[in-house]
Amino acid sequence: MSGASSTAQVEVLKENSKKCSEKRKENCSIEQTALVEECVDLVEELSLTVGTKLEEDGEMEEDGGEELETKLEEDGEMEEDEGEELENLLLHGYKSDLKWSMKDYRPPKYTYVRYRVPSAIREEVLQSNRVRRVISMLGKETGRSKDQLDAEATAILEEMGHEFSMTILRFIGGLIRKIFKQIITDVTVHTDGIKELRKLSSQKPLLLIPTHRSYLDFILVTWLLYSYDIKTPVIAAGQDFMFMKGVGALLRRCGAYFIRRSFGKDKLYWALFTEYTQTHIINGDAPVEFFIEGTRSRTGKSLQPKFGMLTIALEPFFDARVSDVAICPITLSYEKTVEENLHVREMMGIPKPKESTTGLIKARAILDNNYGHIHVKAGQIISVYETAVGKVDRKVRALVPRAVIPSVHPHERTFVNELAYRVLLEQQANAVVFPCSVMAAVLLKHIKSKVWSLQLYKAEQELIWTCDLLIKLGCNLLWNKNQTNMDHVIRMLSPVVYCEGDHIIVHKNPPTALHLSNSVFKQCNSLISLGRRRNEFMHNVIHVAMLAKILFHPKSKERTLEQYKRLRDILQYEFVFMPDSAAVDFEKTTKQLKDLNLITFNENVFKFADKDVKDFLVSLIDPFLITYMDSWQFCISYMPRTLQHSQSLKSLCMRIQTYISVLYCEPYLYGESINLNVIENSILVLAKLSLVSLDKGKSQVYCVDPFMFSNTIREFALTIHPLPAKL
């Protein structure tokens, strides 16, 4: 397709946008008209930017579709025997982005849906029993008039609510599709789960819970549903985006409703937010989308689940206002995220730049890069009704008078917690691992020995060996053994990795670290970046890696299980473990290793049989354990021991980071050693073990039991630096 054709499409898009604006002016208020005009202006600006870029670089040739269709075969497909149907989302439907955006979109309607415009939804929320009761209660407590509280509630709903517009969604969808064709190789969708999701969308209210690694996550989910004729969702989004001029308005018109990052004990806000979310579920206006992790994961690993949003979403089921709710975990696997450099900076303690439209426009430089593959998989859909059998007694709520706002019962809270972990583990099980992540682990293993470069041939052989091992251990690896593309792998790891002659080299001072004055931090920029990539498959190997570390020397089964549970408790904030399943996971992992002949079990003694495998697995977990040890050693010596001398958690973590960076004067230390996320997790564990006191606001932390703390460090040291001992 030529640059002239692209320009024509952009002109058509602009003309249609203006017609849409003029048509809406006839029926909109002055405020709504201004909002639409702001949206159209931004569409035009972004369209011109993309159009100019495509003219400069030349758009995809007419046969580009065929090239994209064969790209999966070139770079290695998922195994065919999995029996799953895969499709490239970039090629789904019309090749023309304009035709695709204007396609005949007919999603199945929820059986019991009652059509409501956004303003009607807000009015129903305002008049709901919950909100009226809270307003009445606040009037008595504060002495404020009903009119004042009604005005405040109306303002909150105006700030929070979405203003969904199918017209704006179509235009933005076409623009996003064009941009993705420029920067993404392909977006592979496992269509089996999508077909099941479409089937259920007319039968049950839907909760869509994607992984959260990038700002692109909610864009991808909406694009996916629009492409396959499923009702696009309303999205619970952080209020940060609302203040982006133009962008906030566009997101609101695409279904986003904005919630404050924290609203503490604001009873009115709680009531409005709860009722606004629940009314979409009860009425079935649209699927509700939110992130179980609460915020983006900067580390490449899943964050611990947050239970608040899921509890609110399931309350209509507990109250028997809906008969069932379908939960769909969605896994979005990126070969390379567009915000990777920002994530690395944040992990080192450099503040995140505030979201702004100006920053978004400046970020158009991403159009010069390629971010490889994206895999999307809708996991097994969870029926809340079926899962709740024998766990939730809904008759308990029937005994609560209607005039009383029901509270969450303990058995309901336990059920929600278990369900949240199940969703998160389902997301992890469906994650796809790319060869560049495996290559990152290989390079970090050599850097541990102060080797910062490898011959390409040796690197490729180690990559093949490691990929074979990870597949045996259960990783969903997108890799073809006979078609290893090292050039592509290196590109996906740039700029921290580059090729010079016949060597692959890790940059000690990458371009992304030029702003850093501390030489240790410059070096760690590359290490944290590679560590973030390695973390993308750590959920697959964490259990076997813990056993490899424990079985540095042979141990009895009882001693092995004891230390496995201890390590699991210590790493509970670093990795996601299903609560109260340590014994089950231990038996499952030891059986897996025995079946692979990686460990032996004779006379009640476990022994690791393959030294190479053991060394590799230990290299994956050591950075976390060593950082924890260094952090704790600082705490036992320098942490305040009284409330009067306490300090904030953030301040303490910064002090530990400085201490470790000075401690390691050698040319190497682990990237995790100055990763504030890992350091903070090490302190949270101490609070969980009641060795330090940490208030809910994380503003006061101090050591409460130095003696027990010392004993814990001593036991931990023996676990990570084991000495030969009697079994």
mmCIF file of N, CA, C and O in Angstrom, residues 49-79:
data_model
loop_
_atom_site.group_PDB
_atom_site.id
_atom_site.type_symbol
_atom_site.label_atom_id
_atom_site.label_comp_id
_atom_site.label_asym_id
_atom_site.label_seq_id
_atom_site.Cartn_x
_atom_site.Cartn_y
_atom_site.Cartn_z
ATOM 1 N N THR A 49 0.160 12.470 12.530
ATOM 2 C CA THR A 49 1.465 11.943 12.955
ATOM 3 C C THR A 49 1.731 10.584 12.340
ATOM 4 O O THR A 49 2.783 10.315 11.772
ATOM 5 N N VAL A 50 0.728 9.690 12.447
ATOM 6 C CA VAL A 50 0.893 8.341 11.904
ATOM 7 C C VAL A 50 0.970 8.380 10.394
ATOM 8 O O VAL A 50 1.780 7.698 9.770
ATOM 9 N N GLY A 51 0.105 9.224 9.758
ATOM 10 C CA GLY A 51 0.125 9.309 8.311
ATOM 11 C C GLY A 51 1.463 9.772 7.782
ATOM 12 O O GLY A 51 1.993 9.222 6.823
ATOM 13 N N THR A 52 2.027 10.793 8.428
ATOM 14 C CA THR A 52 3.343 11.289 8.019
ATOM 15 C C THR A 52 4.407 10.216 8.175
ATOM 16 O O THR A 52 5.264 10.028 7.316
ATOM 17 N N LYS A 53 4.336 9.492 9.283
ATOM 18 C CA LYS A 53 5.325 8.457 9.553
ATOM 19 C C LYS A 53 5.267 7.366 8.492
ATOM 20 O O LYS A 53 6.289 6.885 8.011
ATOM 21 N N LEU A 54 4.040 6.973 8.114
ATOM 22 C CA LEU A 54 3.900 5.905 7.133
ATOM 23 C C LEU A 54 4.347 6.372 5.750
ATOM 24 O O LEU A 54 4.840 5.589 4.949
ATOM 25 N N GLU A 55 4.150 7.681 5.462
ATOM 26 C CA GLU A 55 4.628 8.199 4.184
ATOM 27 C C GLU A 55 6.148 8.174 4.130
ATOM 28 O O GLU A 55 6.749 7.868 3.110
ATOM 29 N N GLU A 56 6.789 8.508 5.263
ATOM 30 C CA GLU A 56 8.251 8.534 5.296
ATOM 31 C C GLU A 56 8.840 7.136 5.155
ATOM 32 O O GLU A 56 9.802 6.916 4.426
ATOM 33 N N ASP A 57 8.280 6.196 5.886
ATOM 34 C CA ASP A 57 8.865 4.857 5.927
ATOM 35 C C ASP A 57 8.303 3.917 4.868
ATOM 36 O O ASP A 57 8.866 2.854 4.633
ATOM 37 N N GLY A 58 7.185 4.331 4.253
ATOM 38 C CA GLY A 58 6.570 3.439 3.282
ATOM 39 C C GLY A 58 5.694 2.427 3.990
ATOM 40 O O GLY A 58 6.135 1.751 4.895
ATOM 41 N N GLU A 59 4.412 2.346 3.567
ATOM 42 C CA GLU A 59 3.505 1.426 4.259
ATOM 43 C C GLU A 59 3.736 0.010 3.769
ATOM 44 O O GLU A 59 4.473 -0.251 2.819
ATOM 45 N N MET A 60 3.060 -0.916 4.397
ATOM 46 C CA MET A 60 3.172 -2.327 4.071
ATOM 47 C C MET A 60 2.730 -2.574 2.633
ATOM 48 O O MET A 60 1.760 -2.001 2.162
ATOM 49 N N GLU A 61 3.458 -3.420 1.916
ATOM 50 C CA GLU A 61 3.080 -3.769 0.551
ATOM 51 C C GLU A 61 1.775 -4.560 0.564
ATOM 52 O O GLU A 61 1.344 -5.097 1.563
ATOM 53 N N GLU A 62 1.112 -4.663 -0.625
ATOM 54 C CA GLU A 62 -0.163 -5.357 -0.699
ATOM 55 C C GLU A 62 -0.040 -6.813 -0.262
ATOM 56 O O GLU A 62 -0.958 -7.397 0.274
ATOM 57 N N ASP A 63 1.137 -7.385 -0.541
ATOM 58 C CA ASP A 63 1.323 -8.782 -0.125
ATOM 59 C C ASP A 63 1.837 -8.876 1.292
ATOM 60 O O ASP A 63 2.248 -9.943 1.736
ATOM 61 N N GLY A 64 1.814 -7.753 2.048
ATOM 62 C CA GLY A 64 2.292 -7.779 3.428
ATOM 63 C C GLY A 64 1.492 -8.726 4.289
ATOM 64 O O GLY A 64 2.001 -9.293 5.251
ATOM 65 N N GLY A 65 0.199 -8.882 3.963
ATOM 66 C CA GLY A 65 -0.623 -9.797 4.738
ATOM 67 C C GLY A 65 -0.085 -11.207 4.686
ATOM 68 O O GLY A 65 -0.024 -11.907 5.690
ATOM 69 N N GLU A 66 0.332 -11.629 3.474
ATOM 70 C CA GLU A 66 0.878 -12.978 3.344
ATOM 71 C C GLU A 66 2.170 -13.116 4.126
ATOM 72 O O GLU A 66 2.441 -14.156 4.736
ATOM 73 N N GLU A 67 2.994 -12.031 4.128
ATOM 74 C CA GLU A 67 4.242 -12.078 4.892
ATOM 75 C C GLU A 67 3.962 -12.242 6.369
ATOM 76 O O GLU A 67 4.615 -13.016 7.066
ATOM 77 N N LEU A 68 2.957 -11.502 6.867
ATOM 78 C CA LEU A 68 2.627 -11.612 8.285
ATOM 79 C C LEU A 68 2.079 -12.986 8.619
ATOM 80 O O LEU A 68 2.332 -13.523 9.684
ATOM 81 N N GLU A 69 1.311 -13.587 7.681
ATOM 82 C CA GLU A 69 0.743 -14.903 7.942
ATOM 83 C C GLU A 69 1.818 -15.965 8.086
ATOM 84 O O GLU A 69 1.672 -16.940 8.812
ATOM 85 N N THR A 70 2.932 -15.783 7.357
ATOM 86 C CA THR A 70 4.010 -16.780 7.428
ATOM 87 C C THR A 70 5.033 -16.446 8.505
ATOM 88 O O THR A 70 5.929 -17.236 8.774
ATOM 89 N N LYS A 71 4.886 -15.294 9.156
ATOM 90 C CA LYS A 71 5.881 -14.863 10.133
ATOM 91 C C LYS A 71 5.968 -15.814 11.319
ATOM 92 O O LYS A 71 7.049 -16.115 11.821
ATOM 93 N N LEU A 72 4.805 -16.307 11.745
ATOM 94 C CA LEU A 72 4.806 -17.249 12.869
ATOM 95 C C LEU A 72 5.603 -18.496 12.539
ATOM 96 O O LEU A 72 6.311 -19.044 13.365
ATOM 97 N N GLU A 73 5.481 -18.969 11.280
ATOM 98 C CA GLU A 73 6.207 -20.170 10.890
ATOM 99 C C GLU A 73 7.702 -19.907 10.866
ATOM 100 O O GLU A 73 8.510 -20.767 11.209
ATOM 101 N N GLU A 74 8.091 -18.685 10.480
ATOM 102 C CA GLU A 74 9.513 -18.371 10.400
ATOM 103 C C GLU A 74 10.146 -18.302 11.780
ATOM 104 O O GLU A 74 11.251 -18.787 11.997
ATOM 105 N N ASP A 75 9.459 -17.668 12.727
ATOM 106 C CA ASP A 75 10.030 -17.453 14.049
ATOM 107 C C ASP A 75 9.701 -18.554 15.040
ATOM 108 O O ASP A 75 10.161 -18.528 16.169
ATOM 109 N N GLY A 76 8.897 -19.522 14.609
ATOM 110 C CA GLY A 76 8.590 -20.652 15.481
ATOM 111 C C GLY A 76 7.198 -20.529 16.065
ATOM 112 O O GLY A 76 6.866 -19.572 16.722
ATOM 113 N N GLU A 77 6.369 -21.515 15.769
ATOM 114 C CA GLU A 77 4.991 -21.496 16.255
ATOM 115 C C GLU A 77 4.852 -22.299 17.525
ATOM 116 O O GLU A 77 5.711 -23.074 17.902
ATOM 117 N N MET A 78 3.689 -22.162 18.155
ATOM 118 C CA MET A 78 3.329 -23.046 19.242
ATOM 119 C C MET A 78 3.126 -24.434 18.642
ATOM 120 O O MET A 78 2.825 -24.585 17.468
ATOM 121 N N GLU A 79 3.309 -25.464 19.448
ATOM 122 C CA GLU A 79 3.178 -26.828 18.964
ATOM 123 C C GLU A 79 1.765 -27.063 18.422
ATOM 124 O O GLU A 79 0.771 -26.706 19.030
#
